[in-house]
JSON list of C-alpha atoms and ligand atoms in Angstrom, two decimals:
[
{"chain": "A", "resi": 1, "resn": "MET", "atom": "CA", "xyz": [-89.83, 80.22, -88.66]},
{"chain": "A", "resi": 2, "resn": "LYS", "atom": "CA", "xyz": [-90.04, 76.26, -87.99]},
{"chain": "A", "resi": 3, "resn": "LYS", "atom": "CA", "xyz": [-90.76, 75.49, -84.68]},
{"chain": "A", "resi": 4, "resn": "SER", "atom": "CA", "xyz": [-88.50, 72.59, -83.24]},
{"chain": "A", "resi": 5, "resn": "ILE", "atom": "CA", "xyz": [-88.85, 72.56, -79.36]},
{"chain": "A", "resi": 6, "resn": "GLY", "atom": "CA", "xyz": [-86.65, 69.63, -78.42]},
{"chain": "A", "resi": 7, "resn": "PRO", "atom": "CA", "xyz": [-87.49, 68.07, -74.91]},
{"chain": "A", "resi": 8, "resn": "ASP", "atom": "CA", "xyz": [-83.74, 68.23, -74.20]},
{"chain": "A", "resi": 9, "resn": "LYS", "atom": "CA", "xyz": [-83.44, 72.10, -74.65]},
{"chain": "A", "resi": 10, "resn": "VAL", "atom": "CA", "xyz": [-83.27, 74.21, -71.70]},
{"chain": "A", "resi": 11, "resn": "LYS", "atom": "CA", "xyz": [-86.43, 75.81, -70.85]},
{"chain": "A", "resi": 12, "resn": "THR", "atom": "CA", "xyz": [-86.19, 79.52, -70.87]},
{"chain": "A", "resi": 13, "resn": "ALA", "atom": "CA", "xyz": [-88.39, 82.52, -70.07]},
{"chain": "A", "resi": 14, "resn": "VAL", "atom": "CA", "xyz": [-87.92, 85.90, -71.82]},
{"chain": "A", "resi": 15, "resn": "PHE", "atom": "CA", "xyz": [-88.69, 89.09, -69.75]},
{"chain": "A", "resi": 16, "resn": "ILE", "atom": "CA", "xyz": [-89.76, 92.06, -71.95]},
{"chain": "A", "resi": 17, "resn": "SER", "atom": "CA", "xyz": [-91.32, 95.46, -71.31]},
{"chain": "A", "resi": 18, "resn": "GLY", "atom": "CA", "xyz": [-91.35, 97.13, -74.91]},
{"chain": "A", "resi": 19, "resn": "THR", "atom": "CA", "xyz": [-90.61, 96.43, -78.70]},
{"chain": "A", "resi": 20, "resn": "GLY", "atom": "CA", "xyz": [-89.40, 93.18, -78.43]},
{"chain": "A", "resi": 21, "resn": "SER", "atom": "CA", "xyz": [-86.89, 92.74, -81.25]},
{"chain": "A", "resi": 22, "resn": "ASN", "atom": "CA", "xyz": [-84.73, 90.89, -79.22]},
{"chain": "A", "resi": 23, "resn": "LEU", "atom": "CA", "xyz": [-87.38, 88.51, -78.29]},
{"chain": "A", "resi": 24, "resn": "LYS", "atom": "CA", "xyz": [-88.28, 87.84, -81.86]},
{"chain": "A", "resi": 25, "resn": "ASN", "atom": "CA", "xyz": [-84.89, 87.19, -82.52]},
{"chain": "A", "resi": 26, "resn": "LEU", "atom": "CA", "xyz": [-84.51, 84.80, -79.61]},
{"chain": "A", "resi": 27, "resn": "ILE", "atom": "CA", "xyz": [-87.62, 83.05, -80.54]},
{"chain": "A", "resi": 28, "resn": "LYS", "atom": "CA", "xyz": [-86.38, 82.64, -84.17]},
{"chain": "A", "resi": 29, "resn": "PHE", "atom": "CA", "xyz": [-82.99, 81.08, -82.60]},
{"chain": "A", "resi": 30, "resn": "SER", "atom": "CA", "xyz": [-84.49, 78.78, -80.30]},
{"chain": "A", "resi": 31, "resn": "PHE", "atom": "CA", "xyz": [-86.23, 77.15, -83.17]},
{"chain": "A", "resi": 32, "resn": "LYS", "atom": "CA", "xyz": [-82.98, 76.15, -84.61]},
{"chain": "A", "resi": 33, "resn": "LYS", "atom": "CA", "xyz": [-81.49, 72.81, -84.21]},
{"chain": "A", "resi": 34, "resn": "ASN", "atom": "CA", "xyz": [-78.41, 74.08, -82.83]},
{"chain": "A", "resi": 35, "resn": "SER", "atom": "CA", "xyz": [-80.03, 76.45, -80.20]},
{"chain": "A", "resi": 36, "resn": "PRO", "atom": "CA", "xyz": [-79.40, 75.23, -76.69]},
{"chain": "A", "resi": 37, "resn": "ILE", "atom": "CA", "xyz": [-82.50, 76.77, -75.22]},
{"chain": "A", "resi": 38, "resn": "SER", "atom": "CA", "xyz": [-86.47, 76.79, -75.81]},
{"chain": "A", "resi": 39, "resn": "ILE", "atom": "CA", "xyz": [-88.69, 79.90, -74.96]},
{"chain": "A", "resi": 40, "resn": "ASN", "atom": "CA", "xyz": [-91.41, 78.44, -72.78]},
{"chain": "A", "resi": 41, "resn": "LEU", "atom": "CA", "xyz": [-92.62, 81.20, -71.46]},
{"chain": "A", "resi": 42, "resn": "ILE", "atom": "CA", "xyz": [-92.87, 85.43, -71.84]},
{"chain": "A", "resi": 43, "resn": "ILE", "atom": "CA", "xyz": [-93.35, 87.79, -69.12]},
{"chain": "A", "resi": 44, "resn": "SER", "atom": "CA", "xyz": [-93.86, 91.36, -69.66]},
{"chain": "A", "resi": 45, "resn": "ASN", "atom": "CA", "xyz": [-94.33, 94.20, -66.98]},
{"chain": "A", "resi": 46, "resn": "LYS", "atom": "CA", "xyz": [-96.56, 96.10, -69.66]},
{"chain": "A", "resi": 47, "resn": "SER", "atom": "CA", "xyz": [-100.10, 94.85, -71.20]},
{"chain": "A", "resi": 48, "resn": "ASN", "atom": "CA", "xyz": [-99.26, 96.62, -73.81]},
{"chain": "A", "resi": 49, "resn": "ALA", "atom": "CA", "xyz": [-95.55, 95.72, -74.68]},
{"chain": "A", "resi": 50, "resn": "GLU", "atom": "CA", "xyz": [-95.52, 95.63, -78.44]},
{"chain": "A", "resi": 51, "resn": "GLY", "atom": "CA", "xyz": [-93.23, 92.54, -78.10]},
{"chain": "A", "resi": 52, "resn": "LEU", "atom": "CA", "xyz": [-96.26, 90.49, -76.77]},
{"chain": "A", "resi": 53, "resn": "LYS", "atom": "CA", "xyz": [-97.75, 89.92, -80.35]},
{"chain": "A", "resi": 54, "resn": "TYR", "atom": "CA", "xyz": [-94.66, 87.44, -80.90]},
{"chain": "A", "resi": 55, "resn": "ALA", "atom": "CA", "xyz": [-95.77, 85.59, -78.20]},
{"chain": "A", "resi": 56, "resn": "ASN", "atom": "CA", "xyz": [-99.29, 85.37, -79.64]},
{"chain": "A", "resi": 57, "resn": "GLN", "atom": "CA", "xyz": [-97.77, 84.44, -83.15]},
{"chain": "A", "resi": 58, "resn": "GLN", "atom": "CA", "xyz": [-96.01, 81.57, -82.08]},
{"chain": "A", "resi": 59, "resn": "LYS", "atom": "CA", "xyz": [-98.60, 80.28, -79.53]},
{"chain": "A", "resi": 60, "resn": "ILE", "atom": "CA", "xyz": [-96.04, 80.69, -76.55]},
{"chain": "A", "resi": 61, "resn": "GLU", "atom": "CA", "xyz": [-97.34, 81.42, -73.04]},
{"chain": "A", "resi": 62, "resn": "LYS", "atom": "CA", "xyz": [-97.40, 84.69, -71.99]},
{"chain": "A", "resi": 63, "resn": "LYS", "atom": "CA", "xyz": [-97.98, 86.77, -68.79]},
{"chain": "A", "resi": 64, "resn": "ILE", "atom": "CA", "xyz": [-98.34, 90.34, -67.69]},
{"chain": "A", "resi": 65, "resn": "ILE", "atom": "CA", "xyz": [-96.78, 90.91, -64.35]},
{"chain": "A", "resi": 66, "resn": "ASN", "atom": "CA", "xyz": [-97.44, 94.68, -63.52]},
{"chain": "A", "resi": 67, "resn": "PHE", "atom": "CA", "xyz": [-94.64, 95.05, -60.80]},
{"chain": "A", "resi": 68, "resn": "ILE", "atom": "CA", "xyz": [-96.77, 97.49, -59.07]},
{"chain": "A", "resi": 69, "resn": "ASN", "atom": "CA", "xyz": [-96.09, 95.44, -55.92]},
{"chain": "A", "resi": 70, "resn": "PRO", "atom": "CA", "xyz": [-92.22, 94.32, -57.10]},
{"chain": "A", "resi": 71, "resn": "LYS", "atom": "CA", "xyz": [-92.19, 91.58, -54.02]},
{"chain": "A", "resi": 72, "resn": "GLU", "atom": "CA", "xyz": [-95.55, 89.92, -54.92]},
{"chain": "A", "resi": 73, "resn": "SER", "atom": "CA", "xyz": [-94.59, 90.19, -58.55]},
{"chain": "A", "resi": 74, "resn": "GLU", "atom": "CA", "xyz": [-91.55, 88.39, -58.09]},
{"chain": "A", "resi": 75, "resn": "LYS", "atom": "CA", "xyz": [-93.38, 85.75, -55.97]},
{"chain": "A", "resi": 76, "resn": "LYS", "atom": "CA", "xyz": [-96.00, 85.24, -58.68]},
{"chain": "A", "resi": 77, "resn": "ILE", "atom": "CA", "xyz": [-93.23, 84.84, -61.51]},
{"chain": "A", "resi": 78, "resn": "ILE", "atom": "CA", "xyz": [-91.25, 82.30, -59.41]},
{"chain": "A", "resi": 79, "resn": "ASN", "atom": "CA", "xyz": [-94.35, 80.30, -58.97]},
{"chain": "A", "resi": 80, "resn": "LEU", "atom": "CA", "xyz": [-94.89, 80.43, -62.62]},
{"chain": "A", "resi": 81, "resn": "LEU", "atom": "CA", "xyz": [-91.40, 79.54, -63.30]},
{"chain": "A", "resi": 82, "resn": "GLU", "atom": "CA", "xyz": [-91.46, 76.79, -61.02]},
{"chain": "A", "resi": 83, "resn": "LYS", "atom": "CA", "xyz": [-94.73, 75.42, -62.66]},
{"chain": "A", "resi": 84, "resn": "LYS", "atom": "CA", "xyz": [-93.28, 75.44, -66.02]},
{"chain": "A", "resi": 85, "resn": "LYS", "atom": "CA", "xyz": [-89.87, 74.24, -65.02]},
{"chain": "A", "resi": 86, "resn": "ILE", "atom": "CA", "xyz": [-88.07, 77.07, -66.38]},
{"chain": "A", "resi": 87, "resn": "SER", "atom": "CA", "xyz": [-84.21, 77.03, -65.53]},
{"chain": "A", "resi": 88, "resn": "PHE", "atom": "CA", "xyz": [-82.93, 80.07, -67.37]},
{"chain": "A", "resi": 89, "resn": "ILE", "atom": "CA", "xyz": [-83.84, 83.73, -68.09]},
{"chain": "A", "resi": 90, "resn": "CYS", "atom": "CA", "xyz": [-83.12, 86.18, -70.63]},
{"chain": "A", "resi": 91, "resn": "LEU", "atom": "CA", "xyz": [-83.78, 89.95, -70.05]},
{"chain": "A", "resi": 92, "resn": "ALA", "atom": "CA", "xyz": [-84.76, 91.50, -73.54]},
{"chain": "A", "resi": 93, "resn": "GLY", "atom": "CA", "xyz": [-85.36, 95.24, -72.96]},
{"chain": "A", "resi": 94, "resn": "PHE", "atom": "CA", "xyz": [-86.93, 94.43, -69.71]},
{"chain": "A", "resi": 95, "resn": "MET", "atom": "CA", "xyz": [-86.55, 97.84, -67.34]},
{"chain": "A", "resi": 96, "resn": "LYS", "atom": "CA", "xyz": [-87.22, 96.56, -64.02]},
{"chain": "A", "resi": 97, "resn": "ILE", "atom": "CA", "xyz": [-84.66, 95.56, -61.61]},
{"chain": "A", "resi": 98, "resn": "LEU", "atom": "CA", "xyz": [-84.76, 91.99, -59.89]},
{"chain": "A", "resi": 99, "resn": "SER", "atom": "CA", "xyz": [-84.34, 91.72, -56.27]},
{"chain": "A", "resi": 100, "resn": "ASN", "atom": "CA", "xyz": [-81.28, 89.70, -54.60]},
{"chain": "A", "resi": 101, "resn": "ASN", "atom": "CA", "xyz": [-83.93, 87.17, -53.55]},
{"chain": "A", "resi": 102, "resn": "PHE", "atom": "CA", "xyz": [-85.28, 86.44, -56.73]},
{"chain": "A", "resi": 103, "resn": "LEU", "atom": "CA", "xyz": [-81.99, 86.29, -58.42]},
{"chain": "A", "resi": 104, "resn": "LYS", "atom": "CA", "xyz": [-80.49, 84.01, -55.57]},
{"chain": "A", "resi": 105, "resn": "ARG", "atom": "CA", "xyz": [-83.41, 81.59, -56.38]},
{"chain": "A", "resi": 106, "resn": "PHE", "atom": "CA", "xyz": [-81.81, 81.48, -60.30]},
{"chain": "A", "resi": 107, "resn": "ASN", "atom": "CA", "xyz": [-78.35, 81.62, -59.03]},
{"chain": "A", "resi": 108, "resn": "GLY", "atom": "CA", "xyz": [-76.18, 82.63, -62.21]},
{"chain": "A", "resi": 109, "resn": "LYS", "atom": "CA", "xyz": [-79.23, 81.89, -64.47]},
{"chain": "A", "resi": 110, "resn": "VAL", "atom": "CA", "xyz": [-80.50, 85.28, -65.41]},
{"chain": "A", "resi": 111, "resn": "ILE", "atom": "CA", "xyz": [-78.69, 87.24, -68.18]},
{"chain": "A", "resi": 112, "resn": "ASN", "atom": "CA", "xyz": [-79.09, 90.39, -69.83]},
{"chain": "A", "resi": 113, "resn": "ILE", "atom": "CA", "xyz": [-78.47, 92.59, -72.96]},
{"chain": "A", "resi": 114, "resn": "HIS", "atom": "CA", "xyz": [-77.43, 96.07, -72.66]},
{"chain": "A", "resi": 115, "resn": "PRO", "atom": "CA", "xyz": [-76.85, 98.83, -75.83]},
{"chain": "A", "resi": 116, "resn": "SER", "atom": "CA", "xyz": [-73.42, 100.02, -74.54]},
{"chain": "A", "resi": 117, "resn": "LEU", "atom": "CA", "xyz": [-69.96, 98.79, -73.76]},
{"chain": "A", "resi": 118, "resn": "LEU", "atom": "CA", "xyz": [-70.54, 98.19, -70.05]},
{"chain": "A", "resi": 119, "resn": "PRO", "atom": "CA", "xyz": [-69.42, 99.19, -67.44]},
{"chain": "A", "resi": 120, "resn": "LYS", "atom": "CA", "xyz": [-69.79, 102.23, -69.24]},
{"chain": "A", "resi": 121, "resn": "TYR", "atom": "CA", "xyz": [-73.05, 103.99, -70.08]},
{"chain": "A", "resi": 122, "resn": "LYS", "atom": "CA", "xyz": [-75.38, 101.75, -67.60]},
{"chain": "A", "resi": 123, "resn": "GLY", "atom": "CA", "xyz": [-79.00, 102.85, -67.42]},
{"chain": "A", "resi": 124, "resn": "LEU", "atom": "CA", "xyz": [-81.32, 104.88, -69.85]},
{"chain": "A", "resi": 125, "resn": "ASP", "atom": "CA", "xyz": [-80.73, 107.07, -72.67]},
{"chain": "A", "resi": 126, "resn": "THR", "atom": "CA", "xyz": [-77.54, 105.30, -73.40]},
{"chain": "A", "resi": 127, "resn": "HIS", "atom": "CA", "xyz": [-77.15, 106.21, -77.20]},
{"chain": "A", "resi": 128, "resn": "LYS", "atom": "CA", "xyz": [-78.12, 110.12, -76.16]},
{"chain": "A", "resi": 129, "resn": "ARG", "atom": "CA", "xyz": [-75.44, 110.37, -73.56]},
{"chain": "A", "resi": 130, "resn": "VAL", "atom": "CA", "xyz": [-72.75, 108.43, -75.46]},
{"chain": "A", "resi": 131, "resn": "LEU", "atom": "CA", "xyz": [-73.05, 111.09, -78.73]},
{"chain": "A", "resi": 132, "resn": "LYS", "atom": "CA", "xyz": [-72.91, 113.76, -75.96]},
{"chain": "A", "resi": 133, "resn": "ASN", "atom": "CA", "xyz": [-69.78, 112.49, -74.91]},
{"chain": "A", "resi": 134, "resn": "ASN", "atom": "CA", "xyz": [-68.43, 112.59, -78.53]},
{"chain": "A", "resi": 135, "resn": "GLU", "atom": "CA", "xyz": [-67.52, 108.78, -77.84]},
{"chain": "A", "resi": 136, "resn": "LYS", "atom": "CA", "xyz": [-65.95, 107.35, -81.13]},
{"chain": "A", "resi": 137, "resn": "PHE", "atom": "CA", "xyz": [-67.37, 103.70, -80.16]},
{"chain": "A", "resi": 138, "resn": "SER", "atom": "CA", "xyz": [-70.10, 102.07, -78.72]},
{"chain": "A", "resi": 139, "resn": "GLY", "atom": "CA", "xyz": [-71.45, 98.75, -78.75]},
{"chain": "A", "resi": 140, "resn": "CYS", "atom": "CA", "xyz": [-73.56, 96.08, -76.81]},
{"chain": "A", "resi": 141, "resn": "THR", "atom": "CA", "xyz": [-73.04, 93.71, -73.93]},
{"chain": "A", "resi": 142, "resn": "VAL", "atom": "CA", "xyz": [-74.90, 90.69, -72.56]},
{"chain": "A", "resi": 143, "resn": "HIS", "atom": "CA", "xyz": [-74.13, 89.82, -68.87]},
{"chain": "A", "resi": 144, "resn": "TYR", "atom": "CA", "xyz": [-75.30, 87.89, -65.79]},
{"chain": "A", "resi": 145, "resn": "VAL", "atom": "CA", "xyz": [-77.88, 89.71, -64.05]},
{"chain": "A", "resi": 146, "resn": "THR", "atom": "CA", "xyz": [-77.08, 91.06, -60.35]},
{"chain": "A", "resi": 147, "resn": "SER", "atom": "CA", "xyz": [-79.34, 93.30, -58.19]},
{"chain": "A", "resi": 148, "resn": "LYS", "atom": "CA", "xyz": [-77.25, 96.42, -59.49]},
{"chain": "A", "resi": 149, "resn": "LEU", "atom": "CA", "xyz": [-78.42, 98.13, -62.65]},
{"chain": "A", "resi": 150, "resn": "ASP", "atom": "CA", "xyz": [-76.51, 96.47, -65.68]},
{"chain": "A", "resi": 151, "resn": "SER", "atom": "CA", "xyz": [-73.87, 95.44, -63.80]},
{"chain": "A", "resi": 152, "resn": "GLY", "atom": "CA", "xyz": [-72.80, 91.74, -63.27]},
{"chain": "A", "resi": 153, "resn": "LYS", "atom": "CA", "xyz": [-70.07, 89.53, -65.20]},
{"chain": "A", "resi": 154, "resn": "ILE", "atom": "CA", "xyz": [-69.69, 90.07, -68.93]},
{"chain": "A", "resi": 155, "resn": "ILE", "atom": "CA", "xyz": [-70.25, 86.99, -71.18]},
{"chain": "A", "resi": 156, "resn": "LEU", "atom": "CA", "xyz": [-69.78, 88.88, -74.42]},
{"chain": "A", "resi": 157, "resn": "GLN", "atom": "CA", "xyz": [-69.29, 92.46, -75.86]},
{"chain": "A", "resi": 158, "resn": "LYS", "atom": "CA", "xyz": [-69.19, 93.55, -79.48]},
{"chain": "A", "resi": 159, "resn": "LYS", "atom": "CA", "xyz": [-67.76, 97.09, -80.12]},
{"chain": "A", "resi": 160, "resn": "ILE", "atom": "CA", "xyz": [-68.75, 99.06, -83.24]},
{"chain": "A", "resi": 161, "resn": "LYS", "atom": "CA", "xyz": [-67.65, 102.40, -84.59]},
{"chain": "A", "resi": 162, "resn": "ILE", "atom": "CA", "xyz": [-69.75, 105.42, -84.30]},
{"chain": "A", "resi": 163, "resn": "SER", "atom": "CA", "xyz": [-69.73, 107.42, -87.53]},
{"chain": "A", "resi": 164, "resn": "LYS", "atom": "CA", "xyz": [-69.86, 111.37, -87.53]},
{"chain": "A", "resi": 165, "resn": "THR", "atom": "CA", "xyz": [-73.32, 111.26, -89.19]},
{"chain": "A", "resi": 166, "resn": "ASP", "atom": "CA", "xyz": [-74.77, 109.12, -86.56]},
{"chain": "A", "resi": 167, "resn": "LYS", "atom": "CA", "xyz": [-77.80, 110.22, -84.60]},
{"chain": "A", "resi": 168, "resn": "GLU", "atom": "CA", "xyz": [-79.46, 108.51, -81.59]},
{"chain": "A", "resi": 169, "resn": "ASN", "atom": "CA", "xyz": [-81.89, 106.77, -84.01]},
{"chain": "A", "resi": 170, "resn": "THR", "atom": "CA", "xyz": [-79.17, 105.39, -86.46]},
{"chain": "A", "resi": 171, "resn": "LEU", "atom": "CA", "xyz": [-76.86, 104.36, -83.48]},
{"chain": "A", "resi": 172, "resn": "ARG", "atom": "CA", "xyz": [-79.84, 102.67, -81.61]},
{"chain": "A", "resi": 173, "resn": "LYS", "atom": "CA", "xyz": [-80.56, 100.88, -85.13]},
{"chain": "A", "resi": 174, "resn": "LYS", "atom": "CA", "xyz": [-76.81, 99.74, -85.63]},
{"chain": "A", "resi": 175, "resn": "ILE", "atom": "CA", "xyz": [-76.31, 98.65, -82.30]},
{"chain": "A", "resi": 176, "resn": "LEU", "atom": "CA", "xyz": [-79.78, 96.64, -82.12]},
{"chain": "A", "resi": 177, "resn": "ARG", "atom": "CA", "xyz": [-78.87, 94.85, -85.20]},
{"chain": "A", "resi": 178, "resn": "GLU", "atom": "CA", "xyz": [-75.30, 93.97, -83.22]},
{"chain": "A", "resi": 179, "resn": "GLU", "atom": "CA", "xyz": [-77.62, 92.85, -80.18]},
{"chain": "A", "resi": 180, "resn": "HIS", "atom": "CA", "xyz": [-79.52, 90.13, -82.67]},
{"chain": "A", "resi": 181, "resn": "ARG", "atom": "CA", "xyz": [-76.21, 88.65, -83.39]},
{"chain": "A", "resi": 182, "resn": "LEU", "atom": "CA", "xyz": [-74.87, 89.05, -80.02]},
{"chain": "A", "resi": 183, "resn": "TYR", "atom": "CA", "xyz": [-77.41, 87.37, -77.87]},
{"chain": "A", "resi": 184, "resn": "PRO", "atom": "CA", "xyz": [-77.58, 83.87, -79.42]},
{"chain": "A", "resi": 185, "resn": "ARG", "atom": "CA", "xyz": [-73.72, 83.76, -79.67]},
{"chain": "A", "resi": 186, "resn": "ALA", "atom": "CA", "xyz": [-73.80, 84.61, -75.84]},
{"chain": "A", "resi": 187, "resn": "ILE", "atom": "CA", "xyz": [-76.16, 81.90, -75.14]},
{"chain": "A", "resi": 188, "resn": "LYS", "atom": "CA", "xyz": [-74.42, 79.30, -77.03]},
{"chain": "A", "resi": 189, "resn": "LYS", "atom": "CA", "xyz": [-71.15, 80.27, -75.12]},
{"chain": "A", "resi": 190, "resn": "ILE", "atom": "CA", "xyz": [-72.90, 79.59, -71.90]},
{"chain": "A", "resi": 191, "resn": "PHE", "atom": "CA", "xyz": [-74.05, 76.04, -72.75]},
{"chain": "A", "resi": 192, "resn": "TYR", "atom": "CA", "xyz": [-71.75, 74.73, -75.32]},
{"chain": "B", "resi": 1, "resn": "GAR", "atom": "C1", "xyz": [-82.67, 96.91, -76.35]},
{"chain": "B", "resi": 1, "resn": "GAR", "atom": "O1", "xyz": [-81.45, 97.98, -76.98]},
{"chain": "B", "resi": 1, "resn": "GAR", "atom": "C2", "xyz": [-81.81, 96.47, -75.14]},
{"chain": "B", "resi": 1, "resn": "GAR", "atom": "O2", "xyz": [-80.42, 96.29, -75.22]},
{"chain": "B", "resi": 1, "resn": "GAR", "atom": "C3", "xyz": [-82.35, 97.42, -74.09]},
{"chain": "B", "resi": 1, "resn": "GAR", "atom": "O3", "xyz": [-83.53, 97.61, -74.59]},
{"chain": "B", "resi": 1, "resn": "GAR", "atom": "C4", "xyz": [-83.64, 97.86, -75.96]},
{"chain": "B", "resi": 1, "resn": "GAR", "atom": "C5", "xyz": [-84.79, 96.75, -76.12]},
{"chain": "B", "resi": 1, "resn": "GAR", "atom": "O4", "xyz": [-85.31, 96.65, -77.34]},
{"chain": "B", "resi": 1, "resn": "GAR", "atom": "N1", "xyz": [-82.23, 97.11, -73.05]},
{"chain": "B", "resi": 1, "resn": "GAR", "atom": "C6", "xyz": [-81.73, 97.84, -71.89]},
{"chain": "B", "resi": 1, "resn": "GAR", "atom": "O5", "xyz": [-81.49, 98.99, -71.79]},
{"chain": "B", "resi": 1, "resn": "GAR", "atom": "C7", "xyz": [-81.44, 97.35, -70.41]},
{"chain": "B", "resi": 1, "resn": "GAR", "atom": "N2", "xyz": [-81.05, 98.29, -69.41]},
{"chain": "B", "resi": 1, "resn": "GAR", "atom": "P1", "xyz": [-86.33, 95.60, -77.90]},
{"chain": "B", "resi": 1, "resn": "GAR", "atom": "O6", "xyz": [-87.54, 95.54, -76.94]},
{"chain": "B", "resi": 1, "resn": "GAR", "atom": "O7", "xyz": [-86.49, 95.60, -79.41]},
{"chain": "B", "resi": 1, "resn": "GAR", "atom": "O8", "xyz": [-85.16, 93.91, -77.79]}
]
């Protein structure tokens, strides 16, 4: 991974809660010349989020904000984002709901990825529910964030066929691979 953080790139924060494969992928993307964003801050609500290792590896500033008191936590985050002149936020497996107040402050500049064909299957255990309902297709969606769970205007969506042999785990892996293609494409769509 070669770092190229141009001064003209949009300063971006990525919020995570877990594994961070989308974070890893976005960091890799941000280093490319044709990426409109640079990643300057990583926020996690969990101190043991596996994805934090990518912040360490790439020496990107990280902050743990526990969200025990959501209002106070959001205040802290807003201060941090302002201090670092962050103007764009990518949620990547971030499992907390952001308030209207917070989102208004970053009006139209917070996006999320979800592993389903929204508006279907919002929330948790997506793949399990999709398989239980014998769906033939699933996929992933990048969308603008509102204070309602996994809602907001869709930016891009990718549909995939579910095979008869798919289990929760194989479907998760298949869709994650597509997420890693879709998220950078959606960001380019916004800025170019
Ligand atoms: C991804 O599948 C992402 O779409 C999902 O969490 C996973 C995080 O994986 N997000 C949501 O369900 C949001 N409602 P990662 O930590 O490896 O990027």
